[in-house]
PDB file of N, CA and C in Angstrom:
ATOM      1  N   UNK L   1     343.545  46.713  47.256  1.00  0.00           N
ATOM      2  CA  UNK L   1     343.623  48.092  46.784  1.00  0.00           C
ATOM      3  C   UNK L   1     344.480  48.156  45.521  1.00  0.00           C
ATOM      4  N   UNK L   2     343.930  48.561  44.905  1.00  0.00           N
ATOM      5  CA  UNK L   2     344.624  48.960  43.192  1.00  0.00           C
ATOM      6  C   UNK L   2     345.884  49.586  43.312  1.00  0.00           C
ATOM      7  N   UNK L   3     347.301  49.759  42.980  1.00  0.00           N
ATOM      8  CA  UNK L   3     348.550  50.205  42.642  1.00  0.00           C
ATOM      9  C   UNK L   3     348.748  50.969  41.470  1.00  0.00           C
ATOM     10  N   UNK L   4     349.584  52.207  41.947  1.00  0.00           N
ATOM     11  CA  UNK L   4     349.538  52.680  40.431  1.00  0.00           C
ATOM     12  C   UNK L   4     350.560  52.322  39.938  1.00  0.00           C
ATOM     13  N   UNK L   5     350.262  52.662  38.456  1.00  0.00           N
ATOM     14  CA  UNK L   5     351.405  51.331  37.756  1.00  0.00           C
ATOM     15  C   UNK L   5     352.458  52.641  37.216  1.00  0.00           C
ATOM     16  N   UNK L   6     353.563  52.644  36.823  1.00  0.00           N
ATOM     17  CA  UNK L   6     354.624  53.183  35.679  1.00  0.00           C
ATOM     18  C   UNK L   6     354.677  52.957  34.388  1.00  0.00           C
ATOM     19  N   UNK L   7     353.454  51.827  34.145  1.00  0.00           N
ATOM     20  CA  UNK L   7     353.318  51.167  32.682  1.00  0.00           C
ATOM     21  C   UNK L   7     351.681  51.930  32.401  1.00  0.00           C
ATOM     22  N   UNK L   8     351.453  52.104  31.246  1.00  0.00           N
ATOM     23  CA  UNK L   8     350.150  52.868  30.984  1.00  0.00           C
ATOM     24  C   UNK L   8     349.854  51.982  29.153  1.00  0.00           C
ATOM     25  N   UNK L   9     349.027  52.276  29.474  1.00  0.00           N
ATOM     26  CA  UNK L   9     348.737  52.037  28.066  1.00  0.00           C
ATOM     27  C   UNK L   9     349.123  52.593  26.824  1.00  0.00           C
ATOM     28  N   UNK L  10     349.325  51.871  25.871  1.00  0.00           N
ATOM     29  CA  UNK L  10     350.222  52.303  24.634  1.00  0.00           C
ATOM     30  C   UNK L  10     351.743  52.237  24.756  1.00  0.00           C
ATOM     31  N   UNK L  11     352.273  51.629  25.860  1.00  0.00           N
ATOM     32  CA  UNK L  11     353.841  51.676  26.038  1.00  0.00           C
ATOM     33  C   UNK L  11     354.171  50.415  25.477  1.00  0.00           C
ATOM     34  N   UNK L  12     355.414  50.934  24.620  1.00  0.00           N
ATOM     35  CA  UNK L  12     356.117  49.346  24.299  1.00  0.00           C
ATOM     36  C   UNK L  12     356.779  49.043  25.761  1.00  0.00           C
ATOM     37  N   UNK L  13     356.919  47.483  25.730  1.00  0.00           N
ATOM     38  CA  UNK L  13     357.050  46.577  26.583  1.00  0.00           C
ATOM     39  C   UNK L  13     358.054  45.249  26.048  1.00  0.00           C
ATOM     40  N   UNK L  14     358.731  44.764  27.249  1.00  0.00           N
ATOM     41  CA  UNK L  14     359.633  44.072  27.160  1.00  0.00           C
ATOM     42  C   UNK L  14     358.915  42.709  28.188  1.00  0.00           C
ATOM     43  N   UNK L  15     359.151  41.072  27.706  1.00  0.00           N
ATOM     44  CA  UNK L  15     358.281  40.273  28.860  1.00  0.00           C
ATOM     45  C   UNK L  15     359.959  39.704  29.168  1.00  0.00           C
ATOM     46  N   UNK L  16     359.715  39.892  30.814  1.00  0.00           N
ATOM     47  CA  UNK L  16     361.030  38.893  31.325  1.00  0.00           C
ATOM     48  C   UNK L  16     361.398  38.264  31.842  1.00  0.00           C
ATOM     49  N   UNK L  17     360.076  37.407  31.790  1.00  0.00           N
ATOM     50  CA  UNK L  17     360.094  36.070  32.409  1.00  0.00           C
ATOM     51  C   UNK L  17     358.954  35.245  31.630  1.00  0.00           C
ATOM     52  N   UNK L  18     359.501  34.047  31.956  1.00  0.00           N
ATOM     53  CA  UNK L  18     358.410  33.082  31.198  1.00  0.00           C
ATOM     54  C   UNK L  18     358.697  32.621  30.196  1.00  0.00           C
ATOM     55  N   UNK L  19     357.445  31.779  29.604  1.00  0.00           N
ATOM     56  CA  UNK L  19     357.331  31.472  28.296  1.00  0.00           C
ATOM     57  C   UNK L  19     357.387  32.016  26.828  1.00  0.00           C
ATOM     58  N   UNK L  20     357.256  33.530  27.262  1.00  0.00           N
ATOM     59  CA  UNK L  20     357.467  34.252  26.002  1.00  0.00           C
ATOM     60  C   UNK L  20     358.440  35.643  26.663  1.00  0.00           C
ATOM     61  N   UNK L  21     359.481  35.057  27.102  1.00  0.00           N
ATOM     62  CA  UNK L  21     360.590  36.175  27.378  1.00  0.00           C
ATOM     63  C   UNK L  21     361.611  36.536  26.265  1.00  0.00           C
ATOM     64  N   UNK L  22     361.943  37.899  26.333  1.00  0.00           N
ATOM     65  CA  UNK L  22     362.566  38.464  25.163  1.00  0.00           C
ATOM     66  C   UNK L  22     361.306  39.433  23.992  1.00  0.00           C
ATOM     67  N   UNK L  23     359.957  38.676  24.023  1.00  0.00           N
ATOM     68  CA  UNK L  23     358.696  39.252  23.176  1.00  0.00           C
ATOM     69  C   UNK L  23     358.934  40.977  23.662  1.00  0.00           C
ATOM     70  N   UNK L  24     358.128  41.633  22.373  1.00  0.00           N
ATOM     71  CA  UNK L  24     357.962  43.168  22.970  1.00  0.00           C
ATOM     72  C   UNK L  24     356.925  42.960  22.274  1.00  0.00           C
ATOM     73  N   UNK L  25     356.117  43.947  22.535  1.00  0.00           N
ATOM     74  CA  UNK L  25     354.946  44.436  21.966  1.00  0.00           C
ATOM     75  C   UNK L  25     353.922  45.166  22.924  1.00  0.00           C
ATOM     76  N   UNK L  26     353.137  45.995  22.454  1.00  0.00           N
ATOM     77  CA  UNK L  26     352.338  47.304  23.044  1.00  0.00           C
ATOM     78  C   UNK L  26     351.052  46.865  24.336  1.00  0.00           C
ATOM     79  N   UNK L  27     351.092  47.563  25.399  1.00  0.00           N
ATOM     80  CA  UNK L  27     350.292  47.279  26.193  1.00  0.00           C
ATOM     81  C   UNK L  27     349.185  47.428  25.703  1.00  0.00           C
ATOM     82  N   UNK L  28     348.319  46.607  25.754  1.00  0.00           N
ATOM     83  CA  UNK L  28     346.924  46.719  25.078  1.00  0.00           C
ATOM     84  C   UNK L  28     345.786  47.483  26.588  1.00  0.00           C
ATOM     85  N   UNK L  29     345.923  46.518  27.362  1.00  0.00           N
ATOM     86  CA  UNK L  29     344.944  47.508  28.449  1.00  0.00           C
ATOM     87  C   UNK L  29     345.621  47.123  29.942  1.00  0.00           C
ATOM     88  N   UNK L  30     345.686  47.694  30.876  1.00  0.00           N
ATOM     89  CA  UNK L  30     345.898  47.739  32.098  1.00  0.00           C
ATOM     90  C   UNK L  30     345.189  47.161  32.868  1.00  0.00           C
ATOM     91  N   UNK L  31     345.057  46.129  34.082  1.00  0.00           N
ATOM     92  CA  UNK L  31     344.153  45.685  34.808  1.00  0.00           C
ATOM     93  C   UNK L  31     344.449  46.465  36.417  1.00  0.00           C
ATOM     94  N   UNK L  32     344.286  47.276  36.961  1.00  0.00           N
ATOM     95  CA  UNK L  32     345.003  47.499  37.951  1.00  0.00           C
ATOM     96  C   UNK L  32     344.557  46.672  39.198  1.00  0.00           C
ATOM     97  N   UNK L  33     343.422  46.618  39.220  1.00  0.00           N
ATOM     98  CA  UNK L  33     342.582  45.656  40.349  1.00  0.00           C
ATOM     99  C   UNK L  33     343.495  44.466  40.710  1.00  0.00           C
ATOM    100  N   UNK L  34     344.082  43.547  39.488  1.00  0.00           N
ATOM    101  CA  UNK L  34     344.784  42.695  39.215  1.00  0.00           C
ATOM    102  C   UNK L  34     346.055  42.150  39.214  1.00  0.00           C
ATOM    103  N   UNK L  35     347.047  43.757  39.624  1.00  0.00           N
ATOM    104  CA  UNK L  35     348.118  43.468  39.174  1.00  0.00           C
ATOM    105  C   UNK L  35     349.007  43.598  37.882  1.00  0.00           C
ATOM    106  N   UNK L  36     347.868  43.142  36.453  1.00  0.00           N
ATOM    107  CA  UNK L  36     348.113  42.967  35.844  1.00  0.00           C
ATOM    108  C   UNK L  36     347.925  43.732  34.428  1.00  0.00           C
ATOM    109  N   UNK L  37     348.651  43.358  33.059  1.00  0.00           N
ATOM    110  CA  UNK L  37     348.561  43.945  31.788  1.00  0.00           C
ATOM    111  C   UNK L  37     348.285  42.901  30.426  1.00  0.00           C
ATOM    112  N   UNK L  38     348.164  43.422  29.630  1.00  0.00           N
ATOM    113  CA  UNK L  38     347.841  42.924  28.409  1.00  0.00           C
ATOM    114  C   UNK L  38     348.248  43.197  27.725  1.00  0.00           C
ATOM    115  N   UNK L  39     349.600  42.612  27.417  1.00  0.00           N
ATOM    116  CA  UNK L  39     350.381  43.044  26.037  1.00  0.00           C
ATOM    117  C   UNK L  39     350.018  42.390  24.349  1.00  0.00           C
ATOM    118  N   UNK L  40     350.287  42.789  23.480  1.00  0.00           N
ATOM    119  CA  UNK L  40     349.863  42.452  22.378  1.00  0.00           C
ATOM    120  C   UNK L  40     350.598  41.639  22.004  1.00  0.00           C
ATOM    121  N   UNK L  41     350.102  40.048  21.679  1.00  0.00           N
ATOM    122  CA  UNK L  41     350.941  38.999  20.683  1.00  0.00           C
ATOM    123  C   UNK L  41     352.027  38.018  21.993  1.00  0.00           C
ATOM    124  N   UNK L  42     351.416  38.476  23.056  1.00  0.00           N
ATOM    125  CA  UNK L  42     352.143  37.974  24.453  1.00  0.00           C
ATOM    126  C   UNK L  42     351.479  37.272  25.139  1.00  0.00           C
ATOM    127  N   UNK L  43     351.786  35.827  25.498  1.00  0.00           N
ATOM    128  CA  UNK L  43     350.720  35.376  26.673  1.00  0.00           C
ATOM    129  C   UNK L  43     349.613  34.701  25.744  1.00  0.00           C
ATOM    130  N   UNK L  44     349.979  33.841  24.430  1.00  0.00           N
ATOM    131  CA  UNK L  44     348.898  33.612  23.811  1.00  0.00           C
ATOM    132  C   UNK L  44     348.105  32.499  24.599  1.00  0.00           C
ATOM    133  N   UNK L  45     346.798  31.828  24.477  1.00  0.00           N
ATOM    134  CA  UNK L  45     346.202  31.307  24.858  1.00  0.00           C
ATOM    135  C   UNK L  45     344.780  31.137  23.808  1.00  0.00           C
ATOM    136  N   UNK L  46     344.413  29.991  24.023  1.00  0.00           N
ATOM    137  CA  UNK L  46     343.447  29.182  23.153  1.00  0.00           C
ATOM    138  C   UNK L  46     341.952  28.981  24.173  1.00  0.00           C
ATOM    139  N   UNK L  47     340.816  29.538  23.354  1.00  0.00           N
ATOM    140  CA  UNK L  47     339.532  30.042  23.810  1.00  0.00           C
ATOM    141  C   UNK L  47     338.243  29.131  23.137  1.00  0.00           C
ATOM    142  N   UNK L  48     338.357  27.881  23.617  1.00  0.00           N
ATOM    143  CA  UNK L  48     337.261  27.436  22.998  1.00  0.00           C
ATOM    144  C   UNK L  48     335.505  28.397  23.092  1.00  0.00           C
ATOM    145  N   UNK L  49     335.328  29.221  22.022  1.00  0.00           N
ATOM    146  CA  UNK L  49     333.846  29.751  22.257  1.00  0.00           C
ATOM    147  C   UNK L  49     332.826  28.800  21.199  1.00  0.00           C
ATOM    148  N   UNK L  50     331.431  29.206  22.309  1.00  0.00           N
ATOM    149  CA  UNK L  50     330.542  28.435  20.863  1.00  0.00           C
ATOM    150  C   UNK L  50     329.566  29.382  20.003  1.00  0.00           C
ATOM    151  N   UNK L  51     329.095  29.504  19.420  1.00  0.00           N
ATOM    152  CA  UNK L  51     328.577  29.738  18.536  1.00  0.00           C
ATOM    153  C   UNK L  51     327.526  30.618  18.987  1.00  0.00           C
ATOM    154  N   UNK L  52     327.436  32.265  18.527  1.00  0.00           N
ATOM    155  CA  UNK L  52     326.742  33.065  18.817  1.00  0.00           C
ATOM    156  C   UNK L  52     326.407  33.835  17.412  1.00  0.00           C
ATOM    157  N   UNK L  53     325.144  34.511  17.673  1.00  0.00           N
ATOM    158  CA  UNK L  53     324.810  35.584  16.758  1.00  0.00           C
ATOM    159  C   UNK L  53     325.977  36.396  16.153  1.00  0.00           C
ATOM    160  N   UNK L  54     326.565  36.651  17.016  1.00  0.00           N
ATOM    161  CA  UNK L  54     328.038  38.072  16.375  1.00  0.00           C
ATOM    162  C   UNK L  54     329.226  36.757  16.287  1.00  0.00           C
ATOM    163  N   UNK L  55     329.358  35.572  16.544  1.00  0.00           N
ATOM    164  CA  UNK L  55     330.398  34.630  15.996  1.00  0.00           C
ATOM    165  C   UNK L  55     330.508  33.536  16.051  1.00  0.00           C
ATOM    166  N   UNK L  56     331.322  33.098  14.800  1.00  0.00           N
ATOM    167  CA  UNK L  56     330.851  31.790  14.293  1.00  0.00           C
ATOM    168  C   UNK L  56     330.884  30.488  15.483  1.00  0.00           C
ATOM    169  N   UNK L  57     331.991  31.206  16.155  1.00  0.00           N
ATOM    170  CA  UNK L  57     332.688  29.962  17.373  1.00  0.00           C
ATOM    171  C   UNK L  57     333.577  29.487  17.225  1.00  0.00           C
ATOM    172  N   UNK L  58     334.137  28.346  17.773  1.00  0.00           N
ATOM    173  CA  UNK L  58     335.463  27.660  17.743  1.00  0.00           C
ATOM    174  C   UNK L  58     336.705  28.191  18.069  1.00  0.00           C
ATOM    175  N   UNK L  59     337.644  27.608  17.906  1.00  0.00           N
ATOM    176  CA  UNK L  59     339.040  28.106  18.954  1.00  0.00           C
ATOM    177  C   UNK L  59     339.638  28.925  18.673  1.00  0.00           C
ATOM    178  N   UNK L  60     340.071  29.973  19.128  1.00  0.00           N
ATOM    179  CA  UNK L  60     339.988  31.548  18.945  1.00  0.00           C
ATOM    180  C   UNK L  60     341.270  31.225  19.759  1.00  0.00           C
ATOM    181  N   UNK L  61     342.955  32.023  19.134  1.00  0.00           N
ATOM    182  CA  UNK L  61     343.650  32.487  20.048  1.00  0.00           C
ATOM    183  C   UNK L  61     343.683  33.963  20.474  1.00  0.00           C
ATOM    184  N   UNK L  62     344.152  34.352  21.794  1.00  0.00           N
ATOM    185  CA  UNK L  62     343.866  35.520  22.394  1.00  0.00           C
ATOM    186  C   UNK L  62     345.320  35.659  23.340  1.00  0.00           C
ATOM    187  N   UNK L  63     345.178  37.088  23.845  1.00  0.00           N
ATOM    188  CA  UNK L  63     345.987  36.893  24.721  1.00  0.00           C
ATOM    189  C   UNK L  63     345.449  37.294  26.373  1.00  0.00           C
ATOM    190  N   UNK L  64     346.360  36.687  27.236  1.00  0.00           N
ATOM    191  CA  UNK L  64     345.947  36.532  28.456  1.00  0.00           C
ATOM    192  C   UNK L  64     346.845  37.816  29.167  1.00  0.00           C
ATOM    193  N   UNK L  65     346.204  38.135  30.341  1.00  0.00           N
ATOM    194  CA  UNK L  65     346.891  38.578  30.999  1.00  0.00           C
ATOM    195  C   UNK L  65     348.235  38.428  31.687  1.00  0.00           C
ATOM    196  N   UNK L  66     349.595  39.285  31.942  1.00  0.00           N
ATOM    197  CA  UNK L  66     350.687  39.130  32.465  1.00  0.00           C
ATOM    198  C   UNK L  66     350.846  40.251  33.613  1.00  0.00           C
ATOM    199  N   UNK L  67     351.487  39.278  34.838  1.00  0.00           N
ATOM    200  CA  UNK L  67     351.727  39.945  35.404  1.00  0.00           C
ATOM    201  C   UNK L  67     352.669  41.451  35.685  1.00  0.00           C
ATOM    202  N   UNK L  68     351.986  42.445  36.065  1.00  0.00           N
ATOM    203  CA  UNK L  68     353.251  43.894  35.854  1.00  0.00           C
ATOM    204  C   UNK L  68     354.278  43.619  36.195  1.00  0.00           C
ATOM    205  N   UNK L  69     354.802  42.560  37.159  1.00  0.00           N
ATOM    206  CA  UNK L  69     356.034  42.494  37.496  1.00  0.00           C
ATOM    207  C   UNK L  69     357.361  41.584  36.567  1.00  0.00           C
ATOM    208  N   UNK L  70     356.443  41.346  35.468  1.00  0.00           N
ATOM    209  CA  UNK L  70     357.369  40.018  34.012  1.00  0.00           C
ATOM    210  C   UNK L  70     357.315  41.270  33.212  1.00  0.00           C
ATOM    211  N   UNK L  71     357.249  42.486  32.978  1.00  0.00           N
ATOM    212  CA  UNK L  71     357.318  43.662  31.957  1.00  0.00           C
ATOM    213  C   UNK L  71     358.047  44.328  32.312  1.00  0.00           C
ATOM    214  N   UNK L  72     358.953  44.804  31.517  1.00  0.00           N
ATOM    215  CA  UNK L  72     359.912  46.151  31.651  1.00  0.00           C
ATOM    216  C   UNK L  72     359.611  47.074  30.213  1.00  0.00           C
ATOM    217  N   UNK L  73     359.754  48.218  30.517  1.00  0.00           N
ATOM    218  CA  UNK L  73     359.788  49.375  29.262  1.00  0.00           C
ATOM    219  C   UNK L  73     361.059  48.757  28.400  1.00  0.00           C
ATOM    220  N   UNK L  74     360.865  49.335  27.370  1.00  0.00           N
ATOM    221  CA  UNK L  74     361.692  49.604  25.878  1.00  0.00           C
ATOM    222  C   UNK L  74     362.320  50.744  26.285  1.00  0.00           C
ATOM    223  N   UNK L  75     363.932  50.771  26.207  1.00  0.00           N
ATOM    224  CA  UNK L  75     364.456  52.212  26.276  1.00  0.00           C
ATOM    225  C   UNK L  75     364.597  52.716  24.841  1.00  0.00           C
ATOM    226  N   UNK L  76     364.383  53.939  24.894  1.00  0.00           N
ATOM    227  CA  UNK L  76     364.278  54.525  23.331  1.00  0.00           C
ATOM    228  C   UNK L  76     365.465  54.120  22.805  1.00  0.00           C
ATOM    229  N   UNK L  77     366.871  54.936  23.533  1.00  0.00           N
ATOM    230  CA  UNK L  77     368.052  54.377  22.592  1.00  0.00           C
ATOM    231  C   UNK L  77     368.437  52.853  22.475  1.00  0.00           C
ATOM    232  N   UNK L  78     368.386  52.332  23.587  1.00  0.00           N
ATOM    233  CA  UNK L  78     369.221  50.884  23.190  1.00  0.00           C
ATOM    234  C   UNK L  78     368.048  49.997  22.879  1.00  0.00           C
ATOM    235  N   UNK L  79     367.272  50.236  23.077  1.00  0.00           N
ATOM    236  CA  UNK L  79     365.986  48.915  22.891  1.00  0.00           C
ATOM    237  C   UNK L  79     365.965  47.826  23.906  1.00  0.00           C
ATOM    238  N   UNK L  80     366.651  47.769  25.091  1.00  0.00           N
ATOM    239  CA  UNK L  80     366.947  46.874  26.035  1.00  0.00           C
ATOM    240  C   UNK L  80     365.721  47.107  26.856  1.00  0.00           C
ATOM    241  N   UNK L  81     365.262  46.800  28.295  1.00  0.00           N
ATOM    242  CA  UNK L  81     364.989  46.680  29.249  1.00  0.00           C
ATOM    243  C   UNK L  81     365.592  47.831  30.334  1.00  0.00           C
ATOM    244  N   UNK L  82     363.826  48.655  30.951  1.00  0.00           N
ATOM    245  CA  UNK L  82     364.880  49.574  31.754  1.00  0.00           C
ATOM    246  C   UNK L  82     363.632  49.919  32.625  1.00  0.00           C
ATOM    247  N   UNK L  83     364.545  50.595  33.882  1.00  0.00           N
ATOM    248  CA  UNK L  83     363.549  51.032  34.931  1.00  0.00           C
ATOM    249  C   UNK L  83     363.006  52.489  34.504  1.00  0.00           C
ATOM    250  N   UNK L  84     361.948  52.546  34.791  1.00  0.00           N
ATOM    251  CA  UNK L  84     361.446  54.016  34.861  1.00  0.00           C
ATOM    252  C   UNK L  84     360.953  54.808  36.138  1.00  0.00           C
ATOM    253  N   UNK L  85     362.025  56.292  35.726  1.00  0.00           N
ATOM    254  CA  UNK L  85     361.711  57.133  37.119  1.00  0.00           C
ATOM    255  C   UNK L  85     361.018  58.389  36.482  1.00  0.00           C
ATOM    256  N   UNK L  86     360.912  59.384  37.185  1.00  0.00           N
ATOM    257  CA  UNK L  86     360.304  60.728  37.583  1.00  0.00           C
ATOM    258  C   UNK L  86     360.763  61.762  37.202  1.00  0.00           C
ATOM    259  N   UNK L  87     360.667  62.645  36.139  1.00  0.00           N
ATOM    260  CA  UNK L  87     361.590  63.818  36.221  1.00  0.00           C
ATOM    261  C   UNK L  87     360.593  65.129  36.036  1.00  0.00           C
ATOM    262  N   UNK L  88     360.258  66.623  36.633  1.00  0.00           N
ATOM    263  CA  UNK L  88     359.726  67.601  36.277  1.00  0.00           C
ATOM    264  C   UNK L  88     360.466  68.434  35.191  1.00  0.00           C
ATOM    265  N   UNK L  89     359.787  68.373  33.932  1.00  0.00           N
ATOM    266  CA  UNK L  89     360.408  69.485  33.157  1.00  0.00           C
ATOM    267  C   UNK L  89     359.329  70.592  32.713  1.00  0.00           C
ATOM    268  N   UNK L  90     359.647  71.631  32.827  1.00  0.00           N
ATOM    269  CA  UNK L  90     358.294  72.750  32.185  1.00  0.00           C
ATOM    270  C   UNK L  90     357.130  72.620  33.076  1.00  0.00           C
ATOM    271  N   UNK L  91     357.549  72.545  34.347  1.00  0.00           N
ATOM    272  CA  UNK L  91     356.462  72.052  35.359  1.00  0.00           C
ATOM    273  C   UNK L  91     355.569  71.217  35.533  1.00  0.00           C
ATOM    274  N   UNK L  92     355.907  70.233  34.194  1.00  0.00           N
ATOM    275  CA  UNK L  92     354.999  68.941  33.979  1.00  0.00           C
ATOM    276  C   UNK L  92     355.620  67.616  34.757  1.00  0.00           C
ATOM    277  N   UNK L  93     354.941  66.754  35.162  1.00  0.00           N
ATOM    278  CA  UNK L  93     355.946  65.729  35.691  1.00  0.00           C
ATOM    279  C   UNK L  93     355.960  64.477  34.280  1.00  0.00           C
ATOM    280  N   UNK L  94     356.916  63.792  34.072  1.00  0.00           N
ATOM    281  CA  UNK L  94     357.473  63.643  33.260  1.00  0.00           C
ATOM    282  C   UNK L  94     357.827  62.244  33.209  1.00  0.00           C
ATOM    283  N   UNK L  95     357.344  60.835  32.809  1.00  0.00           N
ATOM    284  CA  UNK L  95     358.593  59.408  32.866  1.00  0.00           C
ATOM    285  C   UNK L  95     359.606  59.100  31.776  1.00  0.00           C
ATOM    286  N   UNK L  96     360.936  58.868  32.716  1.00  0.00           N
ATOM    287  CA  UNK L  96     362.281  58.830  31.993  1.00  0.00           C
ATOM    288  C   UNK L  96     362.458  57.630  32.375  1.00  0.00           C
ATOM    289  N   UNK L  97     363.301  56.957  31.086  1.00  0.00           N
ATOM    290  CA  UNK L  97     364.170  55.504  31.325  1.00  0.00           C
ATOM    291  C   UNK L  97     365.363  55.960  31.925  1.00  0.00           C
ATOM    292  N   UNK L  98     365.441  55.475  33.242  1.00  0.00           N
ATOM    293  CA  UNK L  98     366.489  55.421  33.972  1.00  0.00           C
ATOM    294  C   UNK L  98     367.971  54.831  33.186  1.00  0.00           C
ATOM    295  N   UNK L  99     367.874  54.228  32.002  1.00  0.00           N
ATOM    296  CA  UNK L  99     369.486  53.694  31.591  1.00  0.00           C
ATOM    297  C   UNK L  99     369.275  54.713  30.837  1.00  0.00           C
ATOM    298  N   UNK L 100     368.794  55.123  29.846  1.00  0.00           N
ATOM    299  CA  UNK L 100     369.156  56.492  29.067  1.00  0.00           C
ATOM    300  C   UNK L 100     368.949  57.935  29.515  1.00  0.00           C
ATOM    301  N   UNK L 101     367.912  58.117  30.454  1.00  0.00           N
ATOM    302  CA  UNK L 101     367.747  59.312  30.747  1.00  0.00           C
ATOM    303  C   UNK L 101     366.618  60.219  29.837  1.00  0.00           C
ATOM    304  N   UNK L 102     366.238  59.690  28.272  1.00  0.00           N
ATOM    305  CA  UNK L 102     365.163  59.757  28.078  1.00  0.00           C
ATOM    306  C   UNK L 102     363.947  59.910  28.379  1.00  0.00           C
ATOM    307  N   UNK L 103     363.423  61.087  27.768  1.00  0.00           N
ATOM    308  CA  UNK L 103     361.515  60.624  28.107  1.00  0.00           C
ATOM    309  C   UNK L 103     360.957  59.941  27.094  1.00  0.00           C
ATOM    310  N   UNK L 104     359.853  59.274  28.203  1.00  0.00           N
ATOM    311  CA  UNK L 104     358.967  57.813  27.478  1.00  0.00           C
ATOM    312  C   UNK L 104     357.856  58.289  27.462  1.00  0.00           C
ATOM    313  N   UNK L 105     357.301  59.891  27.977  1.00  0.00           N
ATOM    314  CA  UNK L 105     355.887  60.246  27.256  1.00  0.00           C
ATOM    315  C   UNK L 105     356.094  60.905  26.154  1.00  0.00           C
TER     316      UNK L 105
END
């Protein structure tokens, strides 16, 4: 069963674990089925394709999927790593970085 995530698409992102920990860059698409996300310039990986009508072929880097649980949000003020919670303002519901208190929509 699919999970809903706190990360959505278009959020900057922090990776914090792995091979490319410390990287930020923008969620490109959400997998929810999966677990997982697609951040931009994160998770590179090498794609041998061959040769089709729409491209030429050959080794193409890309990026792979990461798991939601190696990502944390960007807090607006400090730029660090932070949890995100829940807040209603104007009767809208609302996600805030829990270290600043900020909203992240």
């Amino acid at each position: 069963m699919a999970q809903k995530f706190k990360i959505k698409k278009g959020d900057q992102v922090i990776v914090t674990t792995g091979r490319d920990k410390g990287r930020r860059g923008e969620v490109m698409q959400v997998l929810r089925e999966e677990n997982r996300v697609l951040v931009q310039g994160c998770n590179m990986v090498k794609r041998h394709t061959r040769p089709t009508q729409a491209s030429p072929g050959g080794i193409i880097n890309k990026e792979a999927p990461l798991h939601v649980s190696n990502v944390a949000h960007i807090d607006p003020d400090s730029g660090s790593a932070t949890r995100v919670g829940y807040e209603v303002k104007d009767g809208k519901k609302v996600r805030i970085a829990r270290r600043s208190g900020k909203a992240l929509d």
